[in-house]
PDB file of C-alpha atoms in Angstrom:
ATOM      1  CA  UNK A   2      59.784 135.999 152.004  1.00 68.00           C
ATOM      2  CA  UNK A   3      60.719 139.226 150.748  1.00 78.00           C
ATOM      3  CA  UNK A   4      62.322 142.599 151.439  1.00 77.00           C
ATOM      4  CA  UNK A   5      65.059 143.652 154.126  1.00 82.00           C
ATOM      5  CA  UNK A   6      63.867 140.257 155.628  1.00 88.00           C
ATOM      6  CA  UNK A   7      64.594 138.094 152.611  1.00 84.00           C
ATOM      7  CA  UNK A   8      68.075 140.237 152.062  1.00 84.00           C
ATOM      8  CA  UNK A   9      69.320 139.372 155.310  1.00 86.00           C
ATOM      9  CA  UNK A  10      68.767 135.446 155.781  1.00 89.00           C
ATOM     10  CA  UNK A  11      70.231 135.395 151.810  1.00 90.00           C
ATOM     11  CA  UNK A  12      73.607 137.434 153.245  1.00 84.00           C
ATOM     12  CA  UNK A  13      73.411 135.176 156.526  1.00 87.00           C
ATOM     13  CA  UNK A  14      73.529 132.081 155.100  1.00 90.00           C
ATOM     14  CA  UNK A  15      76.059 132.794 152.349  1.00 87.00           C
ATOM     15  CA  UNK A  16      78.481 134.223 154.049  1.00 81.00           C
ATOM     16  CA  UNK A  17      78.444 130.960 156.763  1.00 86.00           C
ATOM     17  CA  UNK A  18      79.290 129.021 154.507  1.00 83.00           C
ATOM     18  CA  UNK A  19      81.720 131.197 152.744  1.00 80.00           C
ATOM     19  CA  UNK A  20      83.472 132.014 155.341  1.00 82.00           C
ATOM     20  CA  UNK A  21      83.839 128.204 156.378  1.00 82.00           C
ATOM     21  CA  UNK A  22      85.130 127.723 152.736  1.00 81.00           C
ATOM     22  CA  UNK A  23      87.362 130.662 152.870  1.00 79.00           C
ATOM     23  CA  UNK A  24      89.126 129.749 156.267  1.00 82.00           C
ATOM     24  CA  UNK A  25      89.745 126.645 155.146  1.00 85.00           C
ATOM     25  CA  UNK A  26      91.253 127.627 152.152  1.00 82.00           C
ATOM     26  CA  UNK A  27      93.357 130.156 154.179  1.00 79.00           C
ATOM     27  CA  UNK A  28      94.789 127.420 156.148  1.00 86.00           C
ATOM     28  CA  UNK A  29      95.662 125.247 153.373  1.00 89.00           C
ATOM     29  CA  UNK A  30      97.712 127.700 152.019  1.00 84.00           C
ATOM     30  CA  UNK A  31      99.997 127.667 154.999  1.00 86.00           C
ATOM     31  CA  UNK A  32      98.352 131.099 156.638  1.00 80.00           C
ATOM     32  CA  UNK A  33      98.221 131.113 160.643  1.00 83.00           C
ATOM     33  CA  UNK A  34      95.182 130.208 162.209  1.00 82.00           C
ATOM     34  CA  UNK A  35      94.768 133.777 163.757  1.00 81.00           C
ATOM     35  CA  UNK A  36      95.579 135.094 159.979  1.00 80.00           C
ATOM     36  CA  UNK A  37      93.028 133.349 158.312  1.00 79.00           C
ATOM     37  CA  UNK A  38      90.294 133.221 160.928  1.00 79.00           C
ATOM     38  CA  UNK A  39      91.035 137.471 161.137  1.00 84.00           C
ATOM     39  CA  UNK A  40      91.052 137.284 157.235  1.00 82.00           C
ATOM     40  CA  UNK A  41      88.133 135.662 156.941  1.00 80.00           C
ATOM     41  CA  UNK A  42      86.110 137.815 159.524  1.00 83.00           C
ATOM     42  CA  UNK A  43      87.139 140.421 157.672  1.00 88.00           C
ATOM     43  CA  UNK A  44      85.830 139.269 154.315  1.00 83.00           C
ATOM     44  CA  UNK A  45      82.734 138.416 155.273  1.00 82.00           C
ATOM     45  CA  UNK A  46      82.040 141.457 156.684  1.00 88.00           C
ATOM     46  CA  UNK A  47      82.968 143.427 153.562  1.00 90.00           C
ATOM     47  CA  UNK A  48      81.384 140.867 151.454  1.00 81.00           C
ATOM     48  CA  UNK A  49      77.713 141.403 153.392  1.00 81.00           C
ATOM     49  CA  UNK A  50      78.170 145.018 152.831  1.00 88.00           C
ATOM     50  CA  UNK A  51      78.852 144.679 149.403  1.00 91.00           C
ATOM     51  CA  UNK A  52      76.226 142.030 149.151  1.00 83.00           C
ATOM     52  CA  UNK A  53      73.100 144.175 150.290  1.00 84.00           C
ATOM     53  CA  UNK A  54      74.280 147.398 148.763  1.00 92.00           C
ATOM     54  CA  UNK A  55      74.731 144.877 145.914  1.00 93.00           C
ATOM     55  CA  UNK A  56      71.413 142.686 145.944  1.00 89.00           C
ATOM     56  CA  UNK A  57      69.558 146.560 146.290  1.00 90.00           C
ATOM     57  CA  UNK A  58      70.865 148.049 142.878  1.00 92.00           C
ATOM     58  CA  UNK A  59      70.579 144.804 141.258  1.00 91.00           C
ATOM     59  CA  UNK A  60      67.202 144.379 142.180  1.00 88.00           C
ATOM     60  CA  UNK A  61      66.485 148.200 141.311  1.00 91.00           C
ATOM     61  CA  UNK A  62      67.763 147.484 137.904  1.00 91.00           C
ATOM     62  CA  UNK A  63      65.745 144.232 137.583  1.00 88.00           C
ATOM     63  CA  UNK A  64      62.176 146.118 138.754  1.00 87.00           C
ATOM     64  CA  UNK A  65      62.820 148.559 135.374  1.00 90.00           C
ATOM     65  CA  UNK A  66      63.244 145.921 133.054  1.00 87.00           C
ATOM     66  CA  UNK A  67      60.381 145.111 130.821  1.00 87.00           C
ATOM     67  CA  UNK A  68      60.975 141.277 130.940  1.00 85.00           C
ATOM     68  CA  UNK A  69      60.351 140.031 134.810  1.00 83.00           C
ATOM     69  CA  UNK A  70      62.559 136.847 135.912  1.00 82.00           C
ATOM     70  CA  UNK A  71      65.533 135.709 135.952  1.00 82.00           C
ATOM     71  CA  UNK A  72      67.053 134.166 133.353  1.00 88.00           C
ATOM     72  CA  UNK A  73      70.681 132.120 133.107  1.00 89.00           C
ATOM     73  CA  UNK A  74      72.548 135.664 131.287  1.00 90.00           C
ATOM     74  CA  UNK A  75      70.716 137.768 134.304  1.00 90.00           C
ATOM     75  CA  UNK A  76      72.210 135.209 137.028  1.00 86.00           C
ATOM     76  CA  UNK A  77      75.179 135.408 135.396  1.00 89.00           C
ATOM     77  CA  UNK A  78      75.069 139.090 134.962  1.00 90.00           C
ATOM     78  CA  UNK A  79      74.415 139.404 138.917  1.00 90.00           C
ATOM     79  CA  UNK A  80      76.986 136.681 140.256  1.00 86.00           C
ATOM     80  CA  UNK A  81      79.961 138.657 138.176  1.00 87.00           C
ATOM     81  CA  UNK A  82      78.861 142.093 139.301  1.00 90.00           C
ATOM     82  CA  UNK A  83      79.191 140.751 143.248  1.00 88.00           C
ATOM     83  CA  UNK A  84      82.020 139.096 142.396  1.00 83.00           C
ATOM     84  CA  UNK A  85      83.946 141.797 140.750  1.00 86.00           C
ATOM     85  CA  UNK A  86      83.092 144.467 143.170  1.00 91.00           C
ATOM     86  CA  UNK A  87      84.186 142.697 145.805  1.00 89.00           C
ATOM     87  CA  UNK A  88      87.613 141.604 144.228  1.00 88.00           C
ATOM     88  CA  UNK A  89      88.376 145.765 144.033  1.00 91.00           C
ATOM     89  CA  UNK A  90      87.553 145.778 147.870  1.00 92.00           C
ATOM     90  CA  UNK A  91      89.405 142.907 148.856  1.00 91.00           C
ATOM     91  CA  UNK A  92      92.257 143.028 147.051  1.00 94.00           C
ATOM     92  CA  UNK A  93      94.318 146.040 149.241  1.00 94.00           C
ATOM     93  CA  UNK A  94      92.396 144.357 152.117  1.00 92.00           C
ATOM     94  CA  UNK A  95      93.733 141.057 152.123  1.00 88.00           C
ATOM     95  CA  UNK A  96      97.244 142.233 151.131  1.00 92.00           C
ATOM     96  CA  UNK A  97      97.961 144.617 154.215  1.00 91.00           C
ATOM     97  CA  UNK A  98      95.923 141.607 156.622  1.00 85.00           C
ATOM     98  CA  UNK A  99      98.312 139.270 155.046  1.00 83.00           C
ATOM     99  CA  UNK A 100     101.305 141.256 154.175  1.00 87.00           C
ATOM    100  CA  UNK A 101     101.291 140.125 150.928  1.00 90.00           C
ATOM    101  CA  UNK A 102     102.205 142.349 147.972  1.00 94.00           C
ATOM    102  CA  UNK A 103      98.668 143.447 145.890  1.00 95.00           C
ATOM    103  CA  UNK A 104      99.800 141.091 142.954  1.00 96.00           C
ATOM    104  CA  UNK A 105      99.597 138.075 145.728  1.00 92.00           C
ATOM    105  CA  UNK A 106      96.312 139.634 146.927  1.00 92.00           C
ATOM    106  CA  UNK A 107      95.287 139.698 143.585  1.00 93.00           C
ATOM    107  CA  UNK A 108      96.013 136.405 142.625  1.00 92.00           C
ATOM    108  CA  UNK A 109      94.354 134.994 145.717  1.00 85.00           C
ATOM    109  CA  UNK A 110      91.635 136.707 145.101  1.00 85.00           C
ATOM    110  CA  UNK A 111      91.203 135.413 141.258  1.00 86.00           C
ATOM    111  CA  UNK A 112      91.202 132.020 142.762  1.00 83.00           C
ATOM    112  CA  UNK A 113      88.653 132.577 145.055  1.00 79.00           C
ATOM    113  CA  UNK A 114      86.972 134.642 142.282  1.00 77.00           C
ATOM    114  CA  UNK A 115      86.905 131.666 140.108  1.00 84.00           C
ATOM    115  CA  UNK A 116      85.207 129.312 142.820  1.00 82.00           C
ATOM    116  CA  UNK A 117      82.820 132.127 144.507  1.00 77.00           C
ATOM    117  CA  UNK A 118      81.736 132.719 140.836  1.00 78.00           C
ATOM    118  CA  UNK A 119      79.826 129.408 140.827  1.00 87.00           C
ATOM    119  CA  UNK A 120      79.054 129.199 144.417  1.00 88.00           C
ATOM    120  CA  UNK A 121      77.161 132.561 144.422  1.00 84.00           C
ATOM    121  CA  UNK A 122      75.474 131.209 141.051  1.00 88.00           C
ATOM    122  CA  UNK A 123      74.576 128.130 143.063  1.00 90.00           C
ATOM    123  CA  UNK A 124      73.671 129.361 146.136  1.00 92.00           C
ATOM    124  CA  UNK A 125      71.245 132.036 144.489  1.00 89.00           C
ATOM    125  CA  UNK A 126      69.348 129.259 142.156  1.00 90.00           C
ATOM    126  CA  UNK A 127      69.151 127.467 145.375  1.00 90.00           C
ATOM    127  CA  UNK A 128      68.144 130.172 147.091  1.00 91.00           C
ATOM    128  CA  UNK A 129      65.137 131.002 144.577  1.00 88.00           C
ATOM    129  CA  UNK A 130      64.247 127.530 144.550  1.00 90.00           C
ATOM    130  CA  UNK A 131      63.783 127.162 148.183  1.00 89.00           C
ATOM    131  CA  UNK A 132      62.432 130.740 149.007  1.00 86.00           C
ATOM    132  CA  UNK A 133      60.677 131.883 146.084  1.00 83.00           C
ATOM    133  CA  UNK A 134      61.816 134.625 143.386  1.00 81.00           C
ATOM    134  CA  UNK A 135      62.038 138.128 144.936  1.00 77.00           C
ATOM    135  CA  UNK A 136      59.102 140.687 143.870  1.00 70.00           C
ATOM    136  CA  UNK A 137      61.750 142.230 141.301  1.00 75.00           C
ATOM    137  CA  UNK A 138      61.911 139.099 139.484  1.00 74.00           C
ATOM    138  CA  UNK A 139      58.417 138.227 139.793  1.00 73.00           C
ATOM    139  CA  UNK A 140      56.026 138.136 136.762  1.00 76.00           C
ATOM    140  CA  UNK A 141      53.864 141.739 136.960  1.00 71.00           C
ATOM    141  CA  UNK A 142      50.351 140.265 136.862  1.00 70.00           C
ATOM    142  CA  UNK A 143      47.868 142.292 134.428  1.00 66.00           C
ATOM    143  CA  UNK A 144      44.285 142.607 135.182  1.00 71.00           C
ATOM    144  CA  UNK A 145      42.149 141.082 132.546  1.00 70.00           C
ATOM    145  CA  UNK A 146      39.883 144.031 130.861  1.00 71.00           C
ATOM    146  CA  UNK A 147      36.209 143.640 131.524  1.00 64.00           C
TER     147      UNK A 147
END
């Protein structure tokens, strides 16, 4: 699977699941339903914006590089550029939606940081593993000479 196709079911089934993870999380902090379901809504539809404009310049980057795959530095390299993107979004976001002050906002949004961090380094090995490297990351195959 590849392309806009391969984008989509990758943002689809991430963001189910985080946005299970972050409602709950919402909730055990003592926020309304309404608050955190809202909350989390919200979220998830930043994060899949961020996610495919995201995924797209990552994987522009990756097609120039002269070594094809994807090493443990590049997944690392890719989970902290989602994640830190999305922590300047979501910080002003999540204070007004839970009039909170930014530093509150900010401070929820480390901890979630901390665990999205190794969920969206998870979730993409897993990802790989059960659909197959993207073309980007994909060995370029050279014609032997005749």
């Amino acid at each position: 699977m590849q392309g806009i196709k391969r984008k989509l079911v990758y943002v689809t089934l991430y963001e189910v699941i985080a946005t299970a993870i972050i409602t709950l999380i919402l909730l055990m902090m003592g926020h309304a339903v309404l608050d955190a379901g809202v909350a989390s809504g919200m979220t998830s539809a930043i994060a899949v914006s961020w996610n495919l404009a995201w995924n797209s310049l990552f994987e522009s980057w990756e097609a120039r590089q002269p070594k094809r795959g994807r090493n443990i530095k590049r997944r690392i390299m890719h989970a902290l550029g989602f994640e830190f993107g999305l922590l300047a979004i979501l910080v002003p976001v999540m204070a007004w939606w839970l009039e909170i002050s930014l530093w509150h906002a900010f401070v929820l949004d480390m901890g979630l940081l901390i665990f999205f961090v190794f969920y969206t380094f998870v979730f993409s090995l897993a990802f790989d593993k059960i659909f197959g490297l993207p073309l980007s990351a994909q060995p370029v195959m050279v014609e032997p000479r005749a």
